Amino acid sequence: MGYYIGNMYRKMVQHISVQLRPFDITTEQFAALFQLYKSDGINQKELAKRTSKDQPTTTRILDALSRKGLIEKKMCQSDRRAFLISITTKGRKVMEEAIPVENKALEQVFEGLDSEQIEWLKQIMLHCSANIQRHTQE
């Protein structure tokens, strides 16, 4: 079963990566930008949690997005050791164009499945994720 899940995940990431190529962002960068697009001005720790990435990986993603001018870091007023990450106007424009493309790519992945089947698949994945989390903490 693990083989099938891993294989599908790799193929899905590859498919979405090809679709995002015109925007010069990776799927990891898209995930981070999407979180900032939804909730602008969050700290790096919260962003890492929301994207299920560790701190070093999140730093690497943010550095790349910053070099592209898609995000900016501002010092947190309440905690000068922390930075708040914000999406720039350029980043917002990229997301406004990239989100529909990513949605279409996902529709292609799940083509032939009805909404009930997709919801069922989602519930199974959430259940398995909760099992992993529970057994990892034991």
Coordinates of N, CA and C in Angstrom, one line a residue:
M1 N 0.8 -1.2 0.0 CA 0.0 0.0 0.0 C 0.9 1.3 0.0
G2 N 2.0 1.2 0.8 CA 2.8 2.4 0.9 C 3.4 2.7 -0.5
Y3 N 3.7 1.7 -1.3 CA 4.2 2.0 -2.7 C 3.2 2.8 -3.5
Y4 N 2.0 2.4 -3.4 CA 0.9 3.0 -4.2 C 0.7 4.5 -3.8
I5 N 0.7 4.7 -2.5 CA 0.5 6.0 -2.0 C 1.7 6.9 -2.4
G6 N 2.9 6.4 -2.2 CA 4.2 7.1 -2.5 C 4.2 7.4 -4.0
N7 N 3.9 6.4 -4.8 CA 3.9 6.6 -6.3 C 2.9 7.6 -6.7
M8 N 1.7 7.6 -6.2 CA 0.7 8.6 -6.6 C 1.2 10.0 -6.2
Y9 N 1.7 10.1 -5.0 CA 2.2 11.4 -4.5 C 3.2 12.0 -5.4
R10 N 4.2 11.1 -5.7 CA 5.3 11.6 -6.6 C 4.8 12.1 -8.0
K11 N 3.9 11.3 -8.5 CA 3.3 11.6 -9.8 C 2.4 12.9 -9.8
M12 N 1.7 13.0 -8.7 CA 0.9 14.2 -8.5 C 1.7 15.5 -8.3
V13 N 2.8 15.4 -7.5 CA 3.7 16.5 -7.4 C 4.4 16.9 -8.7
Q14 N 4.8 15.9 -9.5 CA 5.4 16.1 -10.8 C 4.4 16.8 -11.7
H15 N 3.1 16.4 -11.7 CA 2.1 16.9 -12.6 C 1.9 18.4 -12.2
I16 N 1.7 18.7 -10.9 CA 1.5 20.0 -10.5 C 2.7 20.9 -10.7
S17 N 3.9 20.4 -10.5 CA 5.1 21.1 -10.8 C 5.2 21.6 -12.2
V18 N 4.8 20.7 -13.2 CA 4.8 21.1 -14.6 C 3.9 22.3 -14.8
Q19 N 2.7 22.2 -14.2 CA 1.7 23.3 -14.3 C 2.1 24.6 -13.7
L20 N 2.9 24.5 -12.6 CA 3.4 25.7 -11.9 C 4.6 26.3 -12.5
R21 N 5.3 25.6 -13.4 CA 6.6 26.1 -14.0 C 6.5 27.5 -14.6
P22 N 5.4 27.9 -15.3 CA 5.4 29.2 -15.9 C 5.4 30.3 -14.8
F23 N 5.1 30.0 -13.6 CA 5.1 31.0 -12.5 C 6.4 31.0 -11.7
D24 N 7.4 30.1 -12.1 CA 8.7 30.0 -11.5 C 8.6 29.8 -10.0
I25 N 7.7 28.9 -9.7 CA 7.6 28.4 -8.3 C 7.5 26.9 -8.2
T26 N 8.0 26.3 -7.1 CA 7.9 24.9 -6.9 C 6.6 24.6 -6.1
T27 N 6.2 23.4 -6.0 CA 5.0 23.0 -5.2 C 5.2 23.4 -3.8
E28 N 6.5 23.3 -3.2 CA 6.7 23.7 -1.8 C 6.5 25.2 -1.7
Q29 N 7.0 26.0 -2.7 CA 6.9 27.4 -2.6 C 5.4 27.8 -2.8
F30 N 4.7 27.1 -3.6 CA 3.3 27.4 -3.8 C 2.6 27.2 -2.4
A31 N 2.9 26.1 -1.7 CA 2.2 25.8 -0.5 C 2.4 26.9 0.6
A32 N 3.7 27.4 0.6 CA 4.0 28.5 1.6 C 3.3 29.7 1.1
L33 N 3.4 30.1 -0.1 CA 2.7 31.3 -0.6 C 1.2 31.2 -0.4
F34 N 0.6 30.0 -0.6 CA -0.8 29.9 -0.4 C -1.2 30.2 1.0
Q35 N -0.4 29.7 2.0 CA -0.7 30.0 3.4 C -0.6 31.5 3.7
L36 N 0.4 32.1 3.1 CA 0.5 33.6 3.3 C -0.6 34.4 2.5
Y37 N -1.0 33.8 1.4 CA -2.1 34.4 0.6 C -3.4 34.4 1.5
K38 N -3.6 33.3 2.2 CA -4.8 33.2 3.0 C -4.7 33.9 4.4
S39 N -3.5 33.9 5.0 CA -3.3 34.5 6.3 C -2.0 35.3 6.3
D40 N -2.0 36.4 5.8 CA -0.8 37.2 5.6 C -0.2 37.7 7.0
G41 N 1.1 37.8 7.1 CA 1.7 38.2 8.3 C 1.8 37.2 9.4
I42 N 2.2 36.0 9.1 CA 2.4 35.0 10.1 C 3.9 34.7 10.3
N43 N 4.3 34.2 11.5 CA 5.7 33.9 11.7 C 6.2 32.6 11.0
Q44 N 7.5 32.5 11.0 CA 8.0 31.3 10.3 C 7.7 30.0 10.9
K45 N 7.6 30.0 12.3 CA 7.2 28.8 13.0 C 5.8 28.3 12.6
E46 N 4.9 29.3 12.6 CA 3.5 28.9 12.2 C 3.4 28.5 10.8
L47 N 4.2 29.1 9.9 CA 4.2 28.7 8.5 C 4.7 27.3 8.3
A48 N 5.8 27.0 9.1 CA 6.3 25.6 9.0 C 5.3 24.6 9.4
K49 N 4.6 24.9 10.5 CA 3.5 24.0 11.0 C 2.4 23.8 9.9
R50 N 2.0 24.9 9.3 CA 0.9 24.9 8.4 C 1.3 24.1 7.1
T51 N 2.5 24.1 6.8 CA 3.0 23.5 5.5 C 3.6 22.1 5.8
S52 N 3.7 21.7 7.1 CA 4.2 20.4 7.5 C 5.7 20.3 7.1
K53 N 6.4 21.4 7.3 CA 7.9 21.4 6.9 C 8.7 21.7 8.2
D54 N 9.9 21.3 8.3 CA 10.8 21.6 9.4 C 11.3 23.0 9.2
Q55 N 11.9 23.5 10.2 CA 12.4 24.9 10.2 C 13.5 25.2 9.1
P56 N 14.5 24.3 9.0 CA 15.5 24.5 7.9 C 14.9 24.5 6.5
T57 N 13.9 23.6 6.2 CA 13.3 23.6 4.9 C 12.5 24.8 4.7
T58 N 11.8 25.3 5.7 CA 11.0 26.5 5.6 C 11.9 27.7 5.4
T59 N 13.0 27.8 6.0 CA 14.0 28.8 5.8 C 14.4 28.9 4.3
R60 N 14.7 27.7 3.8 CA 15.2 27.6 2.4 C 14.1 28.0 1.4
I61 N 12.8 27.6 1.7 CA 11.7 28.0 0.9 C 11.5 29.5 0.9
L62 N 11.6 30.1 2.1 CA 11.4 31.5 2.3 C 12.5 32.3 1.7
D63 N 13.7 31.9 1.8 CA 14.8 32.6 1.1 C 14.6 32.6 -0.4
A64 N 14.2 31.5 -1.0 CA 13.9 31.5 -2.4 C 12.8 32.5 -2.8
L65 N 11.7 32.4 -2.0 CA 10.6 33.3 -2.3 C 11.0 34.8 -2.1
S66 N 11.8 35.1 -1.2 CA 12.3 36.4 -0.9 C 13.1 36.9 -2.1
R67 N 14.0 36.0 -2.6 CA 14.9 36.4 -3.7 C 14.0 36.7 -5.0
K68 N 12.9 36.1 -5.1 CA 12.0 36.3 -6.2 C 11.1 37.5 -6.0
G69 N 11.2 38.1 -4.8 CA 10.3 39.3 -4.5 C 8.9 38.9 -4.3
L70 N 8.6 37.7 -3.9 CA 7.2 37.3 -3.6 C 6.8 37.4 -2.2
I71 N 7.8 37.5 -1.3 CA 7.5 37.7 0.2 C 8.4 38.7 0.7
E72 N 8.1 39.2 1.9 CA 9.0 40.0 2.7 C 8.9 39.7 4.1
K73 N 10.1 39.8 4.8 CA 10.1 39.6 6.3 C 10.2 40.9 7.0
K74 N 9.3 41.0 8.0 CA 9.3 42.2 8.9 C 9.5 41.8 10.3
M75 N 10.2 42.6 11.1 CA 10.5 42.2 12.5 C 9.1 42.3 13.2
C76 N 8.9 41.3 14.1 CA 7.7 41.3 14.9 C 7.8 42.3 16.0
Q77 N 6.8 43.2 16.2 CA 6.9 44.2 17.2 C 6.8 43.7 18.6
S78 N 6.1 42.6 18.8 CA 6.0 42.0 20.1 C 7.1 41.1 20.5
D79 N 7.9 40.6 19.5 CA 9.0 39.7 19.8 C 10.1 40.0 18.8
R80 N 11.0 40.8 19.1 CA 12.1 41.2 18.2 C 12.9 40.1 17.7
R81 N 12.8 38.9 18.3 CA 13.6 37.7 17.8 C 12.9 37.1 16.6
A82 N 11.6 37.4 16.4 CA 10.8 36.7 15.4 C 10.5 37.7 14.2
F83 N 10.3 37.1 13.1 CA 9.9 37.9 11.9 C 8.5 37.5 11.5
L84 N 7.8 38.4 11.0 CA 6.5 38.1 10.4 C 6.7 38.1 8.9
I85 N 6.1 37.1 8.2 CA 6.3 36.9 6.8 C 5.0 37.4 6.1
S86 N 5.2 38.2 5.1 CA 4.1 38.8 4.4 C 4.3 38.5 2.9
I87 N 3.2 38.3 2.2 CA 3.2 38.2 0.7 C 3.2 39.6 0.1
T88 N 4.0 39.8 -0.9 CA 4.1 41.1 -1.6 C 3.0 41.2 -2.6
T89 N 2.9 42.4 -3.2 CA 1.9 42.6 -4.3 C 2.2 41.6 -5.4
K90 N 3.5 41.5 -5.7 CA 4.0 40.6 -6.8 C 3.6 39.1 -6.4
G91 N 3.8 38.7 -5.2 CA 3.4 37.4 -4.8 C 1.9 37.2 -4.8
R92 N 1.1 38.2 -4.5 CA -0.3 38.1 -4.5 C -0.8 37.9 -6.0
K93 N -0.2 38.6 -6.9 CA -0.5 38.5 -8.3 C -0.2 37.1 -8.8
V94 N 1.0 36.6 -8.5 CA 1.4 35.3 -8.9 C 0.3 34.3 -8.4
M95 N -0.1 34.4 -7.1 CA -1.0 33.4 -6.6 C -2.4 33.5 -7.2
E96 N -2.8 34.8 -7.6 CA -4.1 34.9 -8.2 C -4.2 34.2 -9.6
E97 N -3.0 34.1 -10.2 CA -2.9 33.4 -11.5 C -2.6 31.9 -11.2
A98 N -1.8 31.5 -10.2 CA -1.4 30.2 -10.0 C -2.5 29.3 -9.3
I99 N -3.3 29.9 -8.5 CA -4.3 29.1 -7.7 C -5.2 28.4 -8.7
P100 N -5.8 29.1 -9.7 CA -6.7 28.3 -10.6 C -6.0 27.3 -11.4
V101 N -4.7 27.5 -11.7 CA -3.9 26.5 -12.5 C -3.7 25.2 -11.6
E102 N -3.4 25.5 -10.3 CA -3.2 24.3 -9.4 C -4.5 23.6 -9.2
N103 N -5.6 24.3 -9.1 CA -6.9 23.7 -8.9 C -7.2 22.8 -10.1
K104 N -7.0 23.3 -11.3 CA -7.2 22.5 -12.5 C -6.3 21.3 -12.5
A105 N -5.1 21.4 -12.1 CA -4.2 20.2 -12.1 C -4.8 19.2 -11.1
L106 N -5.3 19.6 -10.0 CA -5.9 18.7 -9.0 C -7.1 18.1 -9.6
E107 N -7.9 18.8 -10.3 CA -9.1 18.3 -11.0 C -8.7 17.2 -11.9
Q108 N -7.6 17.4 -12.6 CA -7.1 16.4 -13.6 C -6.7 15.1 -12.8
V109 N -6.1 15.3 -11.7 CA -5.6 14.1 -10.9 C -6.8 13.3 -10.4
F110 N -7.9 14.0 -10.0 CA -9.1 13.2 -9.5 C -10.2 13.1 -10.5
E111 N -9.9 13.3 -11.8 CA -10.8 13.1 -12.9 C -11.5 11.7 -12.8
G112 N -12.8 11.6 -13.0 CA -13.5 10.3 -13.0 C -14.0 9.9 -11.6
L113 N -13.6 10.7 -10.6 CA -14.1 10.5 -9.2 C -15.2 11.5 -8.9
D114 N -16.3 11.1 -8.3 CA -17.3 12.1 -7.9 C -16.9 12.7 -6.6
S115 N -17.7 13.8 -6.2 CA -17.3 14.5 -5.0 C -17.4 13.6 -3.7
E116 N -18.3 12.6 -3.8 CA -18.4 11.7 -2.6 C -17.2 10.8 -2.5
Q117 N -16.7 10.4 -3.6 CA -15.5 9.5 -3.6 C -14.3 10.3 -3.1
I118 N -14.2 11.6 -3.6 CA -13.1 12.5 -3.2 C -13.1 12.7 -1.7
E119 N -14.3 13.0 -1.2 CA -14.5 13.2 0.3 C -14.1 12.0 1.0
W120 N -14.5 10.8 0.6 CA -14.2 9.5 1.2 C -12.7 9.3 1.2
L121 N -12.0 9.6 0.1 CA -10.5 9.5 0.1 C -9.9 10.5 1.1
K122 N -10.4 11.7 1.1 CA -9.9 12.7 2.1 C -10.0 12.2 3.5
Q123 N -11.2 11.6 3.9 CA -11.4 11.1 5.2 C -10.5 9.9 5.5
I124 N -10.2 9.1 4.6 CA -9.3 8.0 4.8 C -7.9 8.5 5.0
M125 N -7.5 9.5 4.2 CA -6.1 10.0 4.4 C -6.0 10.7 5.8
L126 N -7.0 11.5 6.2 CA -7.0 12.1 7.5 C -7.0 11.1 8.6
H127 N -7.7 10.0 8.5 CA -7.7 9.0 9.5 C -6.3 8.3 9.6
C128 N -5.8 8.0 8.5 CA -4.4 7.4 8.5 C -3.4 8.3 9.0
S129 N -3.5 9.6 8.7 CA -2.5 10.6 9.2 C -2.7 10.7 10.8
A130 N -3.9 10.7 11.3 CA -4.1 10.7 12.7 C -3.5 9.4 13.4
N131 N -3.7 8.3 12.7 CA -3.1 7.0 13.2 C -1.5 7.2 13.3
I132 N -0.9 7.7 12.3 CA 0.5 7.9 12.2 C 0.9 8.8 13.4
Q133 N 0.2 9.9 13.5 CA 0.5 10.9 14.6 C 0.4 10.2 16.0
R134 N -0.6 9.5 16.2 CA -0.9 8.9 17.5 C 0.2 7.8 17.8
H135 N 0.6 7.0 16.8 CA 1.6 6.0 17.0 C 3.0 6.6 17.1
T136 N 3.2 7.7 16.5 CA 4.5 8.3 16.5 C 4.8 8.9 17.9
Q137 N 3.7 9.4 18.6 CA 3.9 10.0 19.9 C 4.0 9.0 21.0
E138 N 3.7 7.7 20.7 CA 3.7 6.7 21.8 C 5.1 6.3 22.2

